[in-house]
PDB file of C-alpha atoms and ligand atoms in Angstrom:
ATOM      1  CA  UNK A 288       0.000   0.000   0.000  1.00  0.00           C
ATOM      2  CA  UNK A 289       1.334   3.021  -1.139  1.00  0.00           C
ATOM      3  CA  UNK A 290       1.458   5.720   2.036  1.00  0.00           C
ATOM      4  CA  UNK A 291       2.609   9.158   1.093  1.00  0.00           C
ATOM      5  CA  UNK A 292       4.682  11.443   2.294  1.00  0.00           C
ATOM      6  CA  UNK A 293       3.007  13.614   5.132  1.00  0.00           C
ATOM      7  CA  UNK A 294       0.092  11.806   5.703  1.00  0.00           C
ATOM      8  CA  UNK A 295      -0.503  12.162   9.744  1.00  0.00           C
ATOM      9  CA  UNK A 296      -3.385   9.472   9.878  1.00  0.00           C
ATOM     10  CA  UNK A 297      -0.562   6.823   8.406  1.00  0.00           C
ATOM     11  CA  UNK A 298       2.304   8.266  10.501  1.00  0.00           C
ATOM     12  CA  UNK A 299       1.038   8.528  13.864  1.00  0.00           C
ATOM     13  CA  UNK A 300      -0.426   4.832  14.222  1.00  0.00           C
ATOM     14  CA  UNK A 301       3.077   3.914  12.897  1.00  0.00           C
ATOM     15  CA  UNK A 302       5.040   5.583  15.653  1.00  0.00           C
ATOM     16  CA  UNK A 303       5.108   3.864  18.830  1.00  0.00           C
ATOM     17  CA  UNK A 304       4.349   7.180  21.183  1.00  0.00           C
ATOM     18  CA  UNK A 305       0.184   6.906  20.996  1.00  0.00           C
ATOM     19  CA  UNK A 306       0.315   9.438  24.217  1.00  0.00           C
ATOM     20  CA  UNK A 307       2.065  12.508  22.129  1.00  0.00           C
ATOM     21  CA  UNK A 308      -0.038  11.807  18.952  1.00  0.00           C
ATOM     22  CA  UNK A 309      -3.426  11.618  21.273  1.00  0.00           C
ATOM     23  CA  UNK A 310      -3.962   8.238  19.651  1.00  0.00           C
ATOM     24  CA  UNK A 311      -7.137   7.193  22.264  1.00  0.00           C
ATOM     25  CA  UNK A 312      -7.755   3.906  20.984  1.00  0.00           C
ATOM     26  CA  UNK A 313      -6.293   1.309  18.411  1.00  0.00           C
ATOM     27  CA  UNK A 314      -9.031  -1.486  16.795  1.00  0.00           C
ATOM     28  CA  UNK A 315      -7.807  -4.253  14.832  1.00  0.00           C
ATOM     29  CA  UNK A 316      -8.314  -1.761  11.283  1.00  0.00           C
ATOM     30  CA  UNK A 317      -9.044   1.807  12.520  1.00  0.00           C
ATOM     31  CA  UNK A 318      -8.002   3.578  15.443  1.00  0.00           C
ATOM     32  CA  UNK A 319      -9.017   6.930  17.387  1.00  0.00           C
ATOM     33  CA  UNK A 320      -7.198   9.913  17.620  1.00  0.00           C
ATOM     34  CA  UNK A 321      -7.604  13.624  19.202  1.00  0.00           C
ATOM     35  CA  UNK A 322      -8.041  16.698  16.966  1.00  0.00           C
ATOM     36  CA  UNK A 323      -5.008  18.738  17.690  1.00  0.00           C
ATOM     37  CA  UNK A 324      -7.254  21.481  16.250  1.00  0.00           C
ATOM     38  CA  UNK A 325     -10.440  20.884  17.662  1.00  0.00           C
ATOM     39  CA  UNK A 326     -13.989  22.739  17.175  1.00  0.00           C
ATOM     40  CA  UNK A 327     -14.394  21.592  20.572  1.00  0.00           C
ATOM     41  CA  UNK A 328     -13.369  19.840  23.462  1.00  0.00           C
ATOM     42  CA  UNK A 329     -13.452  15.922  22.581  1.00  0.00           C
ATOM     43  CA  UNK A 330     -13.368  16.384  19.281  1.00  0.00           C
ATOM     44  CA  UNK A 331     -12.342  12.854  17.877  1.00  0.00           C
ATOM     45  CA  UNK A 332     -11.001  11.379  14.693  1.00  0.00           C
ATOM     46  CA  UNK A 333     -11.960   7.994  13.764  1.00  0.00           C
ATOM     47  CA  UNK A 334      -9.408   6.631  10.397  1.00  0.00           C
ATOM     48  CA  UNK A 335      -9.021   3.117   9.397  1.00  0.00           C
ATOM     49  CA  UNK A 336      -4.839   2.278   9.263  1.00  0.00           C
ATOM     50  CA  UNK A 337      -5.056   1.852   5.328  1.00  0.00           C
ATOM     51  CA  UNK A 338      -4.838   5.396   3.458  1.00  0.00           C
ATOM     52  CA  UNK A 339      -7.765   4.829   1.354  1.00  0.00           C
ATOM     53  CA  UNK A 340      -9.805   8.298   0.189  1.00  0.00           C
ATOM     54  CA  UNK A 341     -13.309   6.987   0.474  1.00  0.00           C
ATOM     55  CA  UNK A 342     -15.471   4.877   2.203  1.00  0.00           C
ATOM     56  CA  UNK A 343     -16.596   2.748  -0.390  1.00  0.00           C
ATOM     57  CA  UNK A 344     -13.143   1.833  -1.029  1.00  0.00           C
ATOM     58  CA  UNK A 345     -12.893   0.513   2.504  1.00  0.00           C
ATOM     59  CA  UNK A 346     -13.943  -3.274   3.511  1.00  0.00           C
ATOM     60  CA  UNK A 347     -16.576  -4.439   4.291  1.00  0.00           C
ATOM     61  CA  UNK A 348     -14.499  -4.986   7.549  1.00  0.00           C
ATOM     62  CA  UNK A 349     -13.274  -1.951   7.770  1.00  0.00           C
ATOM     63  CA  UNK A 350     -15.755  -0.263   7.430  1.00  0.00           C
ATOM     64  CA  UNK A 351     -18.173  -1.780  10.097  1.00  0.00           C
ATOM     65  CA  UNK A 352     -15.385  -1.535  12.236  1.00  0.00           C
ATOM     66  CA  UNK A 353     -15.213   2.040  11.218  1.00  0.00           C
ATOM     67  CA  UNK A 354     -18.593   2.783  12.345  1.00  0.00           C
ATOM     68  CA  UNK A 355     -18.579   0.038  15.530  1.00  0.00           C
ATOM     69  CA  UNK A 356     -15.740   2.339  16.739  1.00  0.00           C
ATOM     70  CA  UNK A 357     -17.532   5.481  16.123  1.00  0.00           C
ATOM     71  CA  UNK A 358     -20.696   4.466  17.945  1.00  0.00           C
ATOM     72  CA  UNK A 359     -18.780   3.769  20.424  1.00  0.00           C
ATOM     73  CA  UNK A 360     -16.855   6.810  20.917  1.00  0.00           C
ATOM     74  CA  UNK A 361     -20.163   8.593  21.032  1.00  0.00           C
ATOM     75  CA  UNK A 362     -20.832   6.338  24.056  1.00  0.00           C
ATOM     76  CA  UNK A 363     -17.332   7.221  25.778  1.00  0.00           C
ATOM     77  CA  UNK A 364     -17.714  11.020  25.196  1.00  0.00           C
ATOM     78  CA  UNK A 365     -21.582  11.255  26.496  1.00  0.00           C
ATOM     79  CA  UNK A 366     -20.058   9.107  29.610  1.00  0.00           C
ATOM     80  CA  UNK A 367     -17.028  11.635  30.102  1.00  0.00           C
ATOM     81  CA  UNK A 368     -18.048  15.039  28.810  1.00  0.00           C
ATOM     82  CA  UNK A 369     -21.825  14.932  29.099  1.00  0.00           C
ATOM     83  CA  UNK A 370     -22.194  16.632  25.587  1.00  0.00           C
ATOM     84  CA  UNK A 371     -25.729  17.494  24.625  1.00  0.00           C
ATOM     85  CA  UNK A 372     -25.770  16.661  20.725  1.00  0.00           C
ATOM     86  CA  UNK A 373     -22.849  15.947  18.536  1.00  0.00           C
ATOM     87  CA  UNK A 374     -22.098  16.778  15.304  1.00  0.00           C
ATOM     88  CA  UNK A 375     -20.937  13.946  12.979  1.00  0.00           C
ATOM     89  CA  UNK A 376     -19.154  14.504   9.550  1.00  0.00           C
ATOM     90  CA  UNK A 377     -17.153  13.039   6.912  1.00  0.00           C
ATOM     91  CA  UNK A 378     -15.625  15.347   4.267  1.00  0.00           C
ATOM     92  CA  UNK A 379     -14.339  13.297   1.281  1.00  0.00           C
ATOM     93  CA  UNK A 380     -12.057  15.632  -1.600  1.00  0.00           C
ATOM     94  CA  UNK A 381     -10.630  19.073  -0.877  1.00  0.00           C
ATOM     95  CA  UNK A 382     -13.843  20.689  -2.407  1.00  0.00           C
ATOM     96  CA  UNK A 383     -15.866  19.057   0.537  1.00  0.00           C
ATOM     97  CA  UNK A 384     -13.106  21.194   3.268  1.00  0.00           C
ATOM     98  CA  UNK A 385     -11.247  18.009   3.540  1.00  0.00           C
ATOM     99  CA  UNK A 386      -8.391  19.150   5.669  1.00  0.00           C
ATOM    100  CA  UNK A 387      -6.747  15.508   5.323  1.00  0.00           C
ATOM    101  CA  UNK A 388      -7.166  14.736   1.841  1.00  0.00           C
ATOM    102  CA  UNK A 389      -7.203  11.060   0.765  1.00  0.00           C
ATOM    103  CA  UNK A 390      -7.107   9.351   3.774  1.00  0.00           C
ATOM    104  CA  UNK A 391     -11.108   9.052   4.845  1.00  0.00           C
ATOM    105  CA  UNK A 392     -11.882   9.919   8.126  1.00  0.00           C
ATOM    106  CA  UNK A 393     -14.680  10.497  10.497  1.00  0.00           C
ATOM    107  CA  UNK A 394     -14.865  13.408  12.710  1.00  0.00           C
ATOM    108  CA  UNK A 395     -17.067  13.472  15.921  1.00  0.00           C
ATOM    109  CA  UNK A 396     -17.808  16.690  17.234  1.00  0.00           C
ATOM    110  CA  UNK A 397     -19.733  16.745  21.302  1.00  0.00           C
ATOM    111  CA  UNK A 398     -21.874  20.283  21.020  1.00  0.00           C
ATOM    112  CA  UNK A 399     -22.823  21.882  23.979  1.00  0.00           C
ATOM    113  CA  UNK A 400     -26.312  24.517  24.097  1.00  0.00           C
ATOM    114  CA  UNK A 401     -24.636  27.724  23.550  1.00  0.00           C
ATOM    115  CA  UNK A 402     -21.384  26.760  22.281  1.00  0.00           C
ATOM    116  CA  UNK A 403     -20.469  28.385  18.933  1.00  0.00           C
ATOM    117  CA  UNK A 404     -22.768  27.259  15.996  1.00  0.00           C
ATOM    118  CA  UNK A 405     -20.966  24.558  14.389  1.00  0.00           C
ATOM    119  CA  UNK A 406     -21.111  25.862  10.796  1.00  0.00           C
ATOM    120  CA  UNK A 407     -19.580  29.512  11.920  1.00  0.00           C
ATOM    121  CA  UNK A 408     -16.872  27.309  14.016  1.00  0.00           C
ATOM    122  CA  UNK A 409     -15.490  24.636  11.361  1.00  0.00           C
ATOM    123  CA  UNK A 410     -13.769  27.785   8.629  1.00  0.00           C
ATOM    124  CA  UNK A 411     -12.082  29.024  12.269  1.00  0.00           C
ATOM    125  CA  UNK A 412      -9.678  27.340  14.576  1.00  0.00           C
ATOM    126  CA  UNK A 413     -11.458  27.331  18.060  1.00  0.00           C
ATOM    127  CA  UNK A 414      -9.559  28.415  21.539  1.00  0.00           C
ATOM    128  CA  UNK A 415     -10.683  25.637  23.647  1.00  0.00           C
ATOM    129  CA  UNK A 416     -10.812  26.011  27.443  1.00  0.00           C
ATOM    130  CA  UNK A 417      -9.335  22.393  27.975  1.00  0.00           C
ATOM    131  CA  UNK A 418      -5.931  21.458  27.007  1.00  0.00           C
ATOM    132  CA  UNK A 419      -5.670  18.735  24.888  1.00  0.00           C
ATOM    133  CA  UNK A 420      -3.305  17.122  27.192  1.00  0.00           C
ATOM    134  CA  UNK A 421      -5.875  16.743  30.109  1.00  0.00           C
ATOM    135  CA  UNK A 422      -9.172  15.686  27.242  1.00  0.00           C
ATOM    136  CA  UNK A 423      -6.372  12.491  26.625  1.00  0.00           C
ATOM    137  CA  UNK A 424      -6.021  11.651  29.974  1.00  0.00           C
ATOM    138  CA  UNK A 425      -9.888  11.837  30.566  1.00  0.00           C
ATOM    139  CA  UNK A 426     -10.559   9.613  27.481  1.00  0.00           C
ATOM    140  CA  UNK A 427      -7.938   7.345  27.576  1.00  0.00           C
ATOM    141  CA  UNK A 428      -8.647   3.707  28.467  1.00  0.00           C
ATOM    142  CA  UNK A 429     -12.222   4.087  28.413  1.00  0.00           C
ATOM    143  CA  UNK A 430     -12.937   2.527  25.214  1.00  0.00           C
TER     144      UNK A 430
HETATM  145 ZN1   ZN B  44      -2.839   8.211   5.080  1.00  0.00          ZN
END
């Protein structure tokens, strides 16, 4: 499988230092990892290992893995954060905002009321009020 140059959702699983890279939990073909630029607090990646650019060129594995994994980080975030609503999205090509391009990916977003609307948030790099660094140690191990 070809992996390109640059690609953090290949690199980081590759590296053995899943602390630093916020890499929450590994599955047998996807693993969750921390946005380090987060709309808000919790804001969660889920990626299969294989850099593939769409879902339909996943698995069938894979991709009920994929989704088995991000069901389930739902479940650890309402545990752990108490969100009220989340926003789920998947932006496939660079026209969709794709800030990773070819390597599919799902993000999960927890929303709180009165937190900034999503849409206004997502063009704009958010100042969250918890470190990244204490969100990992919350989540961590409860998958
Ligand atoms: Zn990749």
């Amino acid at each position: 499988m070809e992996k390109p140059e640059g690609c953090i959702l290949c690199e980081k699983p590759e590296q053995d230092n899943d602390a630093e890279n916020y890499i929450l939990y590994r599955g047998d073909r996807n693993f969750v990892i921390l946005n380090t630029y987060p709309y808000n607090p919790g804001h969660l990646m889920v990626a299969p290992y294989r850099h593939v650019a769409s879902l339909e060129e996943l698995t069938n594995e894979e991709r009920h893995e994929h989704f088995d994994i991000v069901s389930r980080s739902i479940k650890v975030l309402r545990q752990e954060l108490i969100p009220e609503g989340f926003n789920l999205g998947i932006n496939i090509g660079r026209a969709a905002g794709a800030g990773i391009v070819d390597h599919v990916h799902t993000h999960i977003v927890p929303r709180w009321q009165g937190d900034t609307n999503f849409m206004t948030v997502i063009s704009d790099v958010r100042v969250v009020p918890e470190a990244l660094a204490k969100t990992y140690q919350k989540l961590k191990g409860k998958f």
